PDB file of C-alpha atoms in Angstrom:
ATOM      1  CA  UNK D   1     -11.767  37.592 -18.156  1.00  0.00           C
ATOM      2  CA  UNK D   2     -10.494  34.444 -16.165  1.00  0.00           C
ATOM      3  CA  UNK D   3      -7.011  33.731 -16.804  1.00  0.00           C
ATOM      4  CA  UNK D   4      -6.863  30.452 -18.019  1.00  0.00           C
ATOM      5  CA  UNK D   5      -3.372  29.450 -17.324  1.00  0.00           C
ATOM      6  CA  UNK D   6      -4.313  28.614 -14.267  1.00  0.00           C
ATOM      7  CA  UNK D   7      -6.433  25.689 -15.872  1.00  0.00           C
ATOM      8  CA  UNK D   8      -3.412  24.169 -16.919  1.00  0.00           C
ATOM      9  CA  UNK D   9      -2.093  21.398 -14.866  1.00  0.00           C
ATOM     10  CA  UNK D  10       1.531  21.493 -13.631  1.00  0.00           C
ATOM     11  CA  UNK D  11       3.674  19.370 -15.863  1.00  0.00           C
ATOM     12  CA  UNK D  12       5.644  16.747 -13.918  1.00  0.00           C
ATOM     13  CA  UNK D  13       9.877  16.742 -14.350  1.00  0.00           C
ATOM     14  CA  UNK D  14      10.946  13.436 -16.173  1.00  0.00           C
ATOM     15  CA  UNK D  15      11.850  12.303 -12.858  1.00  0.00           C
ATOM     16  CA  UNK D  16       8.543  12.322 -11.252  1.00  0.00           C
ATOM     17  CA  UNK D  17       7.068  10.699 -13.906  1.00  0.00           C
ATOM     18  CA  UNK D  18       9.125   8.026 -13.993  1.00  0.00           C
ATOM     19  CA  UNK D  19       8.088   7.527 -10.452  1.00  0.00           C
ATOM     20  CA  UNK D  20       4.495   8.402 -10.851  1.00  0.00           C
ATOM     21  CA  UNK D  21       4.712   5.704 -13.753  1.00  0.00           C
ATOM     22  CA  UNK D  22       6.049   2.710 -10.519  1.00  0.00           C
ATOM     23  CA  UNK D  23       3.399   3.813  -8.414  1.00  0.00           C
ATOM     24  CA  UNK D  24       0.553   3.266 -11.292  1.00  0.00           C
ATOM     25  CA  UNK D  25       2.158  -0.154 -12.193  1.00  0.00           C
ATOM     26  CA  UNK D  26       2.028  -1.168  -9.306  1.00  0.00           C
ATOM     27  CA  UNK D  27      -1.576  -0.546  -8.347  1.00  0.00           C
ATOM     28  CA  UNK D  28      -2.378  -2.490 -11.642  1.00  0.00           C
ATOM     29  CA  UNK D  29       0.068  -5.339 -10.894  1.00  0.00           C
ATOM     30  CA  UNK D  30      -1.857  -5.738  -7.432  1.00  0.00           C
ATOM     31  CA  UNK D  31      -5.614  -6.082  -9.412  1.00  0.00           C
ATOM     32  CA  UNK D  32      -3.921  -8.451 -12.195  1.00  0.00           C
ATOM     33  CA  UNK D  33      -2.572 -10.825  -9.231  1.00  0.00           C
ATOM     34  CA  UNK D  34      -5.240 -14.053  -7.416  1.00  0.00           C
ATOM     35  CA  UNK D  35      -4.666 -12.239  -4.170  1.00  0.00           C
ATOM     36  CA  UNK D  36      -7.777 -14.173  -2.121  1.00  0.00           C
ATOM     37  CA  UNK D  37     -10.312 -12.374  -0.477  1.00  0.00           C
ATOM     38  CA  UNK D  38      -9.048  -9.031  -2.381  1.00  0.00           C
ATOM     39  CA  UNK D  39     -10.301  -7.342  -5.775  1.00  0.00           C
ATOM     40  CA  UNK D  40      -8.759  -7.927  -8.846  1.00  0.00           C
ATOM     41  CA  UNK D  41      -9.356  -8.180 -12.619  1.00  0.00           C
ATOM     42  CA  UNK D  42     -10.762 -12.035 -12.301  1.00  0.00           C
ATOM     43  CA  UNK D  43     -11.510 -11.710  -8.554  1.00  0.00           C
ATOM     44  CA  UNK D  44     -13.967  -9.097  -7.814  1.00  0.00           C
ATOM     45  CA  UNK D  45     -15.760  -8.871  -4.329  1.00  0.00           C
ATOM     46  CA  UNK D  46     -16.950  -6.585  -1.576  1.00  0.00           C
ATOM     47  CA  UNK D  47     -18.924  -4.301  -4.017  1.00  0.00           C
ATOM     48  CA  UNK D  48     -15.915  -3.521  -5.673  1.00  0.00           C
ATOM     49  CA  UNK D  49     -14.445  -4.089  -9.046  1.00  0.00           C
ATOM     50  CA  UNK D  50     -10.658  -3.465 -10.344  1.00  0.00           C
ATOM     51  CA  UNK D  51     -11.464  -1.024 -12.583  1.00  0.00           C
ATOM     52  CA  UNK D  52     -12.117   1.740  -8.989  1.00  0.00           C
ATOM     53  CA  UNK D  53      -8.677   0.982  -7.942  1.00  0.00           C
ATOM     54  CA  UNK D  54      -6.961   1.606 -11.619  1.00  0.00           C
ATOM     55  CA  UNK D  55      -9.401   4.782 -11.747  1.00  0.00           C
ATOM     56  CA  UNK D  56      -8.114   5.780  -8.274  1.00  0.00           C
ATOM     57  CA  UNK D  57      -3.898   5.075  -9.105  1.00  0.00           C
ATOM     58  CA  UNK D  58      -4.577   7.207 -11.939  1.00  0.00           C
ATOM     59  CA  UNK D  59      -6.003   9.858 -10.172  1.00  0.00           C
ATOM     60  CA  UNK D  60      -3.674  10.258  -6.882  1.00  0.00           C
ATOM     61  CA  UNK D  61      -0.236   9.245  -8.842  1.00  0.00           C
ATOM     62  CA  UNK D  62      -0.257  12.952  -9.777  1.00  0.00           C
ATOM     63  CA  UNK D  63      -0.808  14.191  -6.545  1.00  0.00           C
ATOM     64  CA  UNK D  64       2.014  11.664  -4.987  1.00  0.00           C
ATOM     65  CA  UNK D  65       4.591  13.185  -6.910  1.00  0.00           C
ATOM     66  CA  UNK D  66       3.521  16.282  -7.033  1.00  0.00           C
ATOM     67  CA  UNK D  67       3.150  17.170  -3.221  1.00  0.00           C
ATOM     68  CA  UNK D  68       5.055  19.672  -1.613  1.00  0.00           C
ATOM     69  CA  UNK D  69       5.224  17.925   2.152  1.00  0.00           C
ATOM     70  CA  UNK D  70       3.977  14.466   2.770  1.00  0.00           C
ATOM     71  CA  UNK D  71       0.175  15.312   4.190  1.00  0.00           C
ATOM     72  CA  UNK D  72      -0.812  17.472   1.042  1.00  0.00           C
ATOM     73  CA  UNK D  73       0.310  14.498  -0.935  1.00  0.00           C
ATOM     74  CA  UNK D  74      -1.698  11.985   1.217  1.00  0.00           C
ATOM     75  CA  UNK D  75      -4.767  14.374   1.452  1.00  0.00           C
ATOM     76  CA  UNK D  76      -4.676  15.500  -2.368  1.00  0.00           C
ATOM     77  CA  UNK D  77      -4.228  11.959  -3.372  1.00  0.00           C
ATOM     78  CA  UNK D  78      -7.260  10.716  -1.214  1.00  0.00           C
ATOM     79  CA  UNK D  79      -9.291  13.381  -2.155  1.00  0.00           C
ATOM     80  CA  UNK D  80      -8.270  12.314  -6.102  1.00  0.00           C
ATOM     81  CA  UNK D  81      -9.118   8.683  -5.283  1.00  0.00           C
ATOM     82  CA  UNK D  82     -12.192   9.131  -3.851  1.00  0.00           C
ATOM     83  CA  UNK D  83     -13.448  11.457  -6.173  1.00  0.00           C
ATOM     84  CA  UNK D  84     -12.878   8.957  -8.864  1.00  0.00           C
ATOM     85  CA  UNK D  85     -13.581   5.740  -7.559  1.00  0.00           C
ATOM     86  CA  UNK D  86     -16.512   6.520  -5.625  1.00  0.00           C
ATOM     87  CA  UNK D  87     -15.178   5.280  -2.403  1.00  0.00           C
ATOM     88  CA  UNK D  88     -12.419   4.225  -0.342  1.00  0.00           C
ATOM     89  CA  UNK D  89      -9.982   2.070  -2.474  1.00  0.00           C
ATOM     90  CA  UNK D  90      -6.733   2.654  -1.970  1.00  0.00           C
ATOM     91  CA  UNK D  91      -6.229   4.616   1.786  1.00  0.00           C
ATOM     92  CA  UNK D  92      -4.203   2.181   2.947  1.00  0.00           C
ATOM     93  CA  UNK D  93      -2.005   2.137  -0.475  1.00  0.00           C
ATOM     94  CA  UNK D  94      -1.511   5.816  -0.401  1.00  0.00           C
ATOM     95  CA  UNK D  95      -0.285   6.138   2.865  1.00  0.00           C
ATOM     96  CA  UNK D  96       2.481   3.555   2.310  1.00  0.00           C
ATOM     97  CA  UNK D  97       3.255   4.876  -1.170  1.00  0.00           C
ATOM     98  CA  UNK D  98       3.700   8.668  -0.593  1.00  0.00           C
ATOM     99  CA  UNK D  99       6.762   8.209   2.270  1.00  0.00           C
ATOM    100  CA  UNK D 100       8.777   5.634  -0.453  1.00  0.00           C
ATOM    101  CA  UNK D 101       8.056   8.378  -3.330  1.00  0.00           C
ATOM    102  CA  UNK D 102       8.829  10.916  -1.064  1.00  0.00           C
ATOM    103  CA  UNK D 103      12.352   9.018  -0.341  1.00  0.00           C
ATOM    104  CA  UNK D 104      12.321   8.297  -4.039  1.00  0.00           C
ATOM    105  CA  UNK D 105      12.164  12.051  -5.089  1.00  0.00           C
ATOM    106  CA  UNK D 106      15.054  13.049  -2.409  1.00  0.00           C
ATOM    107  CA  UNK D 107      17.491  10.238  -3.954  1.00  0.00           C
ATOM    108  CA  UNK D 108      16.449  11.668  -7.219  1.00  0.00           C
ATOM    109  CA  UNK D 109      17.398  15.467  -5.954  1.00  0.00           C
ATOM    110  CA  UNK D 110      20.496  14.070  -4.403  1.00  0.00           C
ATOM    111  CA  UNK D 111      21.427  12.130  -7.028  1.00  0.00           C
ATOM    112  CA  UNK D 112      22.490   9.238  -4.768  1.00  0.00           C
ATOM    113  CA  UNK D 113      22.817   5.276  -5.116  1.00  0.00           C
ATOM    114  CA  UNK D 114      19.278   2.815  -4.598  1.00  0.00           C
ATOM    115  CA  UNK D 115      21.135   1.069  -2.014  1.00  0.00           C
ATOM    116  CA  UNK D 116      20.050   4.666  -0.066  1.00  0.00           C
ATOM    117  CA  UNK D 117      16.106   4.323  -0.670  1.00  0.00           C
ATOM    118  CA  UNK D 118      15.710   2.899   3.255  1.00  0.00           C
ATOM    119  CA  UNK D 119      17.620   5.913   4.510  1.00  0.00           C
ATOM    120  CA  UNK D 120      15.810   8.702   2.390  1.00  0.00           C
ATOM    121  CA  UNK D 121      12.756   6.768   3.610  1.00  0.00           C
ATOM    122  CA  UNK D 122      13.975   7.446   7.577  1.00  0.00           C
ATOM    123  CA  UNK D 123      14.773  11.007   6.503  1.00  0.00           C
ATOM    124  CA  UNK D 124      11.430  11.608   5.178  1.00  0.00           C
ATOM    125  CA  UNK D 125       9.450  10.021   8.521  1.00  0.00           C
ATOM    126  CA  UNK D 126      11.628  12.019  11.105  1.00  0.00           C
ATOM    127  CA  UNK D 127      10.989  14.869   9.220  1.00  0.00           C
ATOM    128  CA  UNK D 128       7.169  14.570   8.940  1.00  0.00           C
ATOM    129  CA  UNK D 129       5.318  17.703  11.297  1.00  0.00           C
ATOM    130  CA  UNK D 130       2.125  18.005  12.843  1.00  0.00           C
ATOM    131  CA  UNK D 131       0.451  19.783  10.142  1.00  0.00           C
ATOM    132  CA  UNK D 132       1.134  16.480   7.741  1.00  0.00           C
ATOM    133  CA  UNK D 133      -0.576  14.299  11.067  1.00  0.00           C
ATOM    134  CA  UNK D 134      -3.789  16.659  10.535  1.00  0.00           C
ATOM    135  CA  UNK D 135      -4.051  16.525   6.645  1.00  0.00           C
ATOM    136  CA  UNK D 136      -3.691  12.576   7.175  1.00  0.00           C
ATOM    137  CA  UNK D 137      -6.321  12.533   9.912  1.00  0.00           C
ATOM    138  CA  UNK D 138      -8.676  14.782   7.456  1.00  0.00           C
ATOM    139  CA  UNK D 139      -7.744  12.191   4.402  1.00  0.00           C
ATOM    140  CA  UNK D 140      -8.674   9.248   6.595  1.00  0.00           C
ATOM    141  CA  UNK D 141     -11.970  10.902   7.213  1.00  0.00           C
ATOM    142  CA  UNK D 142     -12.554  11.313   4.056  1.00  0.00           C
ATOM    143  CA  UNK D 143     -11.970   7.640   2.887  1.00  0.00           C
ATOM    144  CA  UNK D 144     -14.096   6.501   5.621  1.00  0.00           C
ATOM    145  CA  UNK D 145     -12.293   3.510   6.107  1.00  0.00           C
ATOM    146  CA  UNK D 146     -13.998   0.552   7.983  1.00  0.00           C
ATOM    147  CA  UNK D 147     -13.056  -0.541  11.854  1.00  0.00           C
ATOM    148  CA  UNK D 148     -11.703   2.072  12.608  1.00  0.00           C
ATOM    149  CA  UNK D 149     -13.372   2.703  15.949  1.00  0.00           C
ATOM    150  CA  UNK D 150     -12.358   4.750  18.844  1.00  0.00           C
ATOM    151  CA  UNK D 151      -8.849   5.455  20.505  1.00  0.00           C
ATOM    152  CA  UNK D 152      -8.297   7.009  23.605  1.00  0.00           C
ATOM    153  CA  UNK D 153      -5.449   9.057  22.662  1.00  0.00           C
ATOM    154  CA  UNK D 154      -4.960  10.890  19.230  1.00  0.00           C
ATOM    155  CA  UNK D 155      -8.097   9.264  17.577  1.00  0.00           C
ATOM    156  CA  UNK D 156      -8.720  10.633  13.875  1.00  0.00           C
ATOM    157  CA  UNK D 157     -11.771  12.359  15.077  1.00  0.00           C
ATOM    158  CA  UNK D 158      -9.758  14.628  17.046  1.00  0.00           C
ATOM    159  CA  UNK D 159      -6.587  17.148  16.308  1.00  0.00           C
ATOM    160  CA  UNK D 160      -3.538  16.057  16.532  1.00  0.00           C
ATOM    161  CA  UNK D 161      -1.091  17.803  18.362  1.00  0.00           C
ATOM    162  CA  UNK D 162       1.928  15.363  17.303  1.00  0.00           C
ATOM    163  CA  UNK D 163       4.023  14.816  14.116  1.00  0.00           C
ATOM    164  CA  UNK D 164       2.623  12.196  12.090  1.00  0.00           C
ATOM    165  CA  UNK D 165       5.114   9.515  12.732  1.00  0.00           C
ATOM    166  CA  UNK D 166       4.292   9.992  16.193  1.00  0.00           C
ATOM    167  CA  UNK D 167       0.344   9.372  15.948  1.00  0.00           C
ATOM    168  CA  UNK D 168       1.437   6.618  13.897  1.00  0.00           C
ATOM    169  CA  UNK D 169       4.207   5.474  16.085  1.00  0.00           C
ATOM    170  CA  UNK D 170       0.892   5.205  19.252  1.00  0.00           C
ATOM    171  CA  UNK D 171      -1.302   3.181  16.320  1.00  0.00           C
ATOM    172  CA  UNK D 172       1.215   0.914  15.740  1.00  0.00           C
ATOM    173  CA  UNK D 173       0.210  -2.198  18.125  1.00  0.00           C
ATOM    174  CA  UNK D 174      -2.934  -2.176  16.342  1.00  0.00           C
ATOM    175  CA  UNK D 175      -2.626  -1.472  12.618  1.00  0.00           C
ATOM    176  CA  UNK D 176      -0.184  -2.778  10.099  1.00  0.00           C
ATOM    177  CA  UNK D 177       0.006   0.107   8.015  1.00  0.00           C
ATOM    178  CA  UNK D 178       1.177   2.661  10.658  1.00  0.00           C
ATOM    179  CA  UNK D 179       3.814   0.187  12.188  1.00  0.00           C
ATOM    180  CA  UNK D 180       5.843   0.481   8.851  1.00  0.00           C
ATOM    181  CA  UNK D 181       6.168   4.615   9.726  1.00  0.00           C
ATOM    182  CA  UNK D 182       7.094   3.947  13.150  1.00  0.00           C
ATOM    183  CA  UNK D 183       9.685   0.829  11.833  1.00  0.00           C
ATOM    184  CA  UNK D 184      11.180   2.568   8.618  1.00  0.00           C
ATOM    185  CA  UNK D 185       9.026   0.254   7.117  1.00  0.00           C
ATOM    186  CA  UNK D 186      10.669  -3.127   8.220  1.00  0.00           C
ATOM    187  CA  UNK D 187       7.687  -5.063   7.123  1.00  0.00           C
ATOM    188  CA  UNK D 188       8.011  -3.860   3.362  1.00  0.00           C
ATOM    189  CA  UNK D 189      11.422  -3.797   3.094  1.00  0.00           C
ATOM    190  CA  UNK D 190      12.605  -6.956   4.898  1.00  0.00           C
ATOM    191  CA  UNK D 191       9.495  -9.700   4.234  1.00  0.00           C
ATOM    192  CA  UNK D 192       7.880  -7.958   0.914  1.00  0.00           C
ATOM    193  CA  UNK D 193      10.857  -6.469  -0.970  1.00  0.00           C
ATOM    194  CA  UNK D 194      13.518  -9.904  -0.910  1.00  0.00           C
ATOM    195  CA  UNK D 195      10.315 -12.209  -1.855  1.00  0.00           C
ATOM    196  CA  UNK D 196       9.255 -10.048  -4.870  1.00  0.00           C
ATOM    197  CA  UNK D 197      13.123 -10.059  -5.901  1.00  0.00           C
ATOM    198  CA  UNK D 198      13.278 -14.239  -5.497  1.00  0.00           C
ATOM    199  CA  UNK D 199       9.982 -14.886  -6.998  1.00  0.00           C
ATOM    200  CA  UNK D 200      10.637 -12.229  -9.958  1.00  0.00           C
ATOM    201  CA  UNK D 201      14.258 -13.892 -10.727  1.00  0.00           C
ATOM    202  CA  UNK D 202      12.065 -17.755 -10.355  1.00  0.00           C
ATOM    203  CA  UNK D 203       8.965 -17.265 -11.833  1.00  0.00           C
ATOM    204  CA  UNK D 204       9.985 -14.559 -14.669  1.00  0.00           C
ATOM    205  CA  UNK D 205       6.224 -13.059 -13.413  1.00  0.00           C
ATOM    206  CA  UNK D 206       5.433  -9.695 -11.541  1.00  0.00           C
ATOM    207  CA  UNK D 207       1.862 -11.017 -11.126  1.00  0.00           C
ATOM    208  CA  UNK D 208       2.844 -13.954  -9.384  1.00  0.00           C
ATOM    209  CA  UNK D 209       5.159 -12.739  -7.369  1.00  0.00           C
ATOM    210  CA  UNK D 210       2.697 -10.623  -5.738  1.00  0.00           C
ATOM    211  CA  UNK D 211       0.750 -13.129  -5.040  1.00  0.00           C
ATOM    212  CA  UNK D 212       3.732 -14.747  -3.299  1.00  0.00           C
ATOM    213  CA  UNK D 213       4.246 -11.598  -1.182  1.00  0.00           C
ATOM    214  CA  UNK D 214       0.877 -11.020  -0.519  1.00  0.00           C
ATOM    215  CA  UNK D 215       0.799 -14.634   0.968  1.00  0.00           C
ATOM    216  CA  UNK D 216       3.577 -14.054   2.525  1.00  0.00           C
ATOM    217  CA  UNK D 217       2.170 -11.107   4.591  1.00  0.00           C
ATOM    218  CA  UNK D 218      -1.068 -12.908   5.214  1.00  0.00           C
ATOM    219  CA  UNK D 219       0.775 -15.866   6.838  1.00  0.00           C
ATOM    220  CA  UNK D 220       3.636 -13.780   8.788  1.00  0.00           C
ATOM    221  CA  UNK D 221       0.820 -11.779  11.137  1.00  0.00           C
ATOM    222  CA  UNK D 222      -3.015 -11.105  11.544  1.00  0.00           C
ATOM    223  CA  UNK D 223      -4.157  -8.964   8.580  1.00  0.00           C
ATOM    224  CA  UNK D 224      -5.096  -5.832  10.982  1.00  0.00           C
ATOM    225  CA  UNK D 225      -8.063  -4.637   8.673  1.00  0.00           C
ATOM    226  CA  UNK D 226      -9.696  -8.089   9.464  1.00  0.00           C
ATOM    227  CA  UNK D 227      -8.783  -8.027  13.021  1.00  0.00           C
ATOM    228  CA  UNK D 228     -10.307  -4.344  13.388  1.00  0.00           C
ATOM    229  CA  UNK D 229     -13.627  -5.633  11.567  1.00  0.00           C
ATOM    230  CA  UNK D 230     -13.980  -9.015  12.882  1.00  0.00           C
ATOM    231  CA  UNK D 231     -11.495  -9.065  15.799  1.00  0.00           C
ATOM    232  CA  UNK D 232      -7.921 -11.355  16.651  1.00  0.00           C
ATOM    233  CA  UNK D 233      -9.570 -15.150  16.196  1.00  0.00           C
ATOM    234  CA  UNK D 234     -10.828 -14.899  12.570  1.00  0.00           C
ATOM    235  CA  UNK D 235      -7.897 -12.586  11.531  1.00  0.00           C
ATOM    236  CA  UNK D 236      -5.663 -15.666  13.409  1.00  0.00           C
ATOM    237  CA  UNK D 237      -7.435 -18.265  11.559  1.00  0.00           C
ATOM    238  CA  UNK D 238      -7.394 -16.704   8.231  1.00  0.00           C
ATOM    239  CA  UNK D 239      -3.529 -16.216   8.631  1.00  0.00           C
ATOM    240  CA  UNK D 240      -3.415 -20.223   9.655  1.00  0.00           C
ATOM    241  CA  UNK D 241      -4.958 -21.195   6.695  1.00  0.00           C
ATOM    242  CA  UNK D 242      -2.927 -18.798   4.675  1.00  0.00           C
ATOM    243  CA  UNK D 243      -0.090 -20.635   5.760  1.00  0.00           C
ATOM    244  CA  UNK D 244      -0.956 -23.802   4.229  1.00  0.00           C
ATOM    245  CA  UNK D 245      -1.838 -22.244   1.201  1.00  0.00           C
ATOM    246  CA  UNK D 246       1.502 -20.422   1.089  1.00  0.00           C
ATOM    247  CA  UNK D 247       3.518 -23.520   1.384  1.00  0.00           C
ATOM    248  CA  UNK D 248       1.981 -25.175  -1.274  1.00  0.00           C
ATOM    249  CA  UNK D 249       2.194 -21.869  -4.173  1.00  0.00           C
ATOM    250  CA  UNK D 250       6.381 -21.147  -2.903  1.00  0.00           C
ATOM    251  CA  UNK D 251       6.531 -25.259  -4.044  1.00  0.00           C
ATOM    252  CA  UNK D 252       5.432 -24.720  -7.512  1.00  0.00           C
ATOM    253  CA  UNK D 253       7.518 -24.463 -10.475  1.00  0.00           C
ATOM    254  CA  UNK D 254       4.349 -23.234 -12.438  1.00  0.00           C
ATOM    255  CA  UNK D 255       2.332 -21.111 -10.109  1.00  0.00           C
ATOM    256  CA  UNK D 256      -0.670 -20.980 -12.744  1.00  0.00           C
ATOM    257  CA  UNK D 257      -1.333 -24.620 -12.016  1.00  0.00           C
ATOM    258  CA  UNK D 258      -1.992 -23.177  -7.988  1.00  0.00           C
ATOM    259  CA  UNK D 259      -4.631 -20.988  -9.551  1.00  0.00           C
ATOM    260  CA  UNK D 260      -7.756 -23.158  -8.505  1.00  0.00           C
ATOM    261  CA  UNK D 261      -6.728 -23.342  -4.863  1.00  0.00           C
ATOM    262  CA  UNK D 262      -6.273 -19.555  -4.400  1.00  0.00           C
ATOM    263  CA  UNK D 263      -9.928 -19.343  -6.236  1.00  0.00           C
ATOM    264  CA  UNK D 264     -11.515 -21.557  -3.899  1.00  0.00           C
ATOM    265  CA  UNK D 265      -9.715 -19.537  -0.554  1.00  0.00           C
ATOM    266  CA  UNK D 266     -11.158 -16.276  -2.048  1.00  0.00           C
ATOM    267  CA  UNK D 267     -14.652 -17.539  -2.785  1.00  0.00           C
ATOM    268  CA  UNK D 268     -14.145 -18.864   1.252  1.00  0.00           C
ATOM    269  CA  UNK D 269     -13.063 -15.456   2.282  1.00  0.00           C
ATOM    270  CA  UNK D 270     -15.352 -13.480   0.168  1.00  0.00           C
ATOM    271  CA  UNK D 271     -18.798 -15.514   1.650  1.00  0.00           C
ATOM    272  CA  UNK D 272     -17.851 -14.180   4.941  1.00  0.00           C
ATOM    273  CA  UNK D 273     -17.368 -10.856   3.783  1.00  0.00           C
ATOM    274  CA  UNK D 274     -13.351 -10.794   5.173  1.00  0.00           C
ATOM    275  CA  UNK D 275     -10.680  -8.687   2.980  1.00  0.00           C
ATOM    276  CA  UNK D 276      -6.895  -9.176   4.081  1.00  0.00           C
ATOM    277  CA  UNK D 277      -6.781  -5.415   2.946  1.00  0.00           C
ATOM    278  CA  UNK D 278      -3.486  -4.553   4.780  1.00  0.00           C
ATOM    279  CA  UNK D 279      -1.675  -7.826   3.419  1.00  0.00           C
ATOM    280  CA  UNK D 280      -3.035  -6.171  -0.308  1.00  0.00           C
ATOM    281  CA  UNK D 281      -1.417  -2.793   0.612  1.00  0.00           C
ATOM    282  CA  UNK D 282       2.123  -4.260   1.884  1.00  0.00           C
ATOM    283  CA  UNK D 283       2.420  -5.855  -1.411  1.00  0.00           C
ATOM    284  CA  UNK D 284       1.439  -2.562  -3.597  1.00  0.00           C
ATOM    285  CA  UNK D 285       3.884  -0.988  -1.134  1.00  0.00           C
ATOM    286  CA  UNK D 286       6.641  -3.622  -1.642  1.00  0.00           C
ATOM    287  CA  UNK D 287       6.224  -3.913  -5.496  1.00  0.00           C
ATOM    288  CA  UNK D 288       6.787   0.059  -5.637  1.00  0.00           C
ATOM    289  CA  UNK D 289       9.905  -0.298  -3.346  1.00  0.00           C
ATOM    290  CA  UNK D 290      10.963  -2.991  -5.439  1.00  0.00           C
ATOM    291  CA  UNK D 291      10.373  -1.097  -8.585  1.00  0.00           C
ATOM    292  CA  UNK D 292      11.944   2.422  -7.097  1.00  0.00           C
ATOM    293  CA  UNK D 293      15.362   0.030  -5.856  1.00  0.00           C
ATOM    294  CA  UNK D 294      15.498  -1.093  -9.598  1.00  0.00           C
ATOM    295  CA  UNK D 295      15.452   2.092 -11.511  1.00  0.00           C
ATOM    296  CA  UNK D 296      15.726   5.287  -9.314  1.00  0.00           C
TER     297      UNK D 296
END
């Protein structure tokens, strides 16, 4: 006769649920804000709807927390996604989440101030091995994500034979997501974090305020998942006309009267097929850091 405890899913410590609860809320804060040219609750788009990427924050937040190293978090939390939603929805989220809940957890262990979440953050990256580089590689084969293309050196379709901050250190110069392991995560915690806290304290609005971040990101360098797919120009000219757009939504004192102008960029972006996916991710990432700051 099987023994069916081993049915029964781990229970999470208070702690890790409070932090599996950021994670989730922040996922559904990103498909609840008019991020254009993304998916969200009024804005779907590139075969997707929002309801994959709640499915898919449900699914991995589990397997975030509940990691023992920071690969078999990333490749258990793909694996959860993907299973779920169908497809890749949140690759780029996951890897940016699971190093801040990773710092989160350690502050949590150590019982030591927010002001400390950057520096649990560098603790976790210099730590990561070459065994988590390989369980990333095999989660980013999983999610199939698009542009990738070839590399000369430590491509995903080979084994790495580096720690994972160091394959992502080499990816850097060309992709967003992997220059926040190689910068302790500058991007998030210089650009995303201080906006969401400004905007938040203005506009009384999580929603909004990730729109302002995501913006933010759009205008301050070329979205790399656009300038994989489509190359430098477009990704150049969609940050250009971010821009604009930017300066107008920081202006307003009610940014639901913007709402028509960020509806009419999205429909633009959408007809060509172009997704600032990266920008979309640095905001999830900078919400959660926001979120972990305030509570841990």
């Amino acid at each position: 006769m099987a023994d069916k405890r081993r049915s029964v899913p781990k229970r999470l410590s208070p702690g890790k649920k409070v932090i599996r609860q950021h994670y989730v809320m922040a996922c559904r804060f990103d498909v609840m804000a008019l991020k254009p040219g993304n998916v969200s609750i009024a804005l779907p788009g590139h075969d997707m709807v929002a309801e994959q990427f709640l499915a898919a924050a449900r699914a991995s937040g589990p397997a975030l927390v509940g990691g023992k190293t920071l690969g078999d978090s990333i490749l258990a939390a793909t694996k959860a996604s993907v299973n779920v939603a169908g497809c890749n929805t949140n690759l780029g989220i996951v890897l940016l989440a699971a190093p801040l809940i990773h710092a989160g957890l350690v502050i949590q262990a150590h019982k030591r101030p927010t002001s400390c979440l950057r520096d649990a953050l560098l603790s976790v990256l210099d730590q990561t091995t070459v065994a988590d580089a390989q369980q990333v590689y095999e989660a980013i084969l999983i999610a199939e994500p698009g542009g990738l293309g070839r590399s000369d050196a430590h491509d995903v379709a080979d084994t790495p034979e580096i720690s994972l901050r160091e394959t992502m250190a080499y990816a850097a110069v060309r992709d967003r997501i992997a220059h926040q392991y190689a910068t302790n995560f500058v991007d998030v915690m210089t650009l995303g974090v201080p906006i969401f806290q400004h905007f938040v304290r203005r506009w009384g609005s999580i929603s909004w305020a990730c729109v302002a971040v995501y913006l933010s990101f759009l205008s301050a360098f070329n979205d790399t998942h656009i300038e994989r797919k489509f190359g430098a120009e477009l990704a150049s000219e969609v940050s250009r006309d971010a821009m604009a757009l930017e300066r107008g939504f920081k202006a307003c004192e009610n940014p639901a009267q913007f709402a028509s102008s960020l509806t009419i960029f999205d429909a633009e972006l959408k007809r060509g097929g172009v997704n600032p996916g990266t920008s979309a991710d640095l905001t999830v990432a900078s919400l959660l850091a926001y979120l972990l700051q305030a509570s841990i």
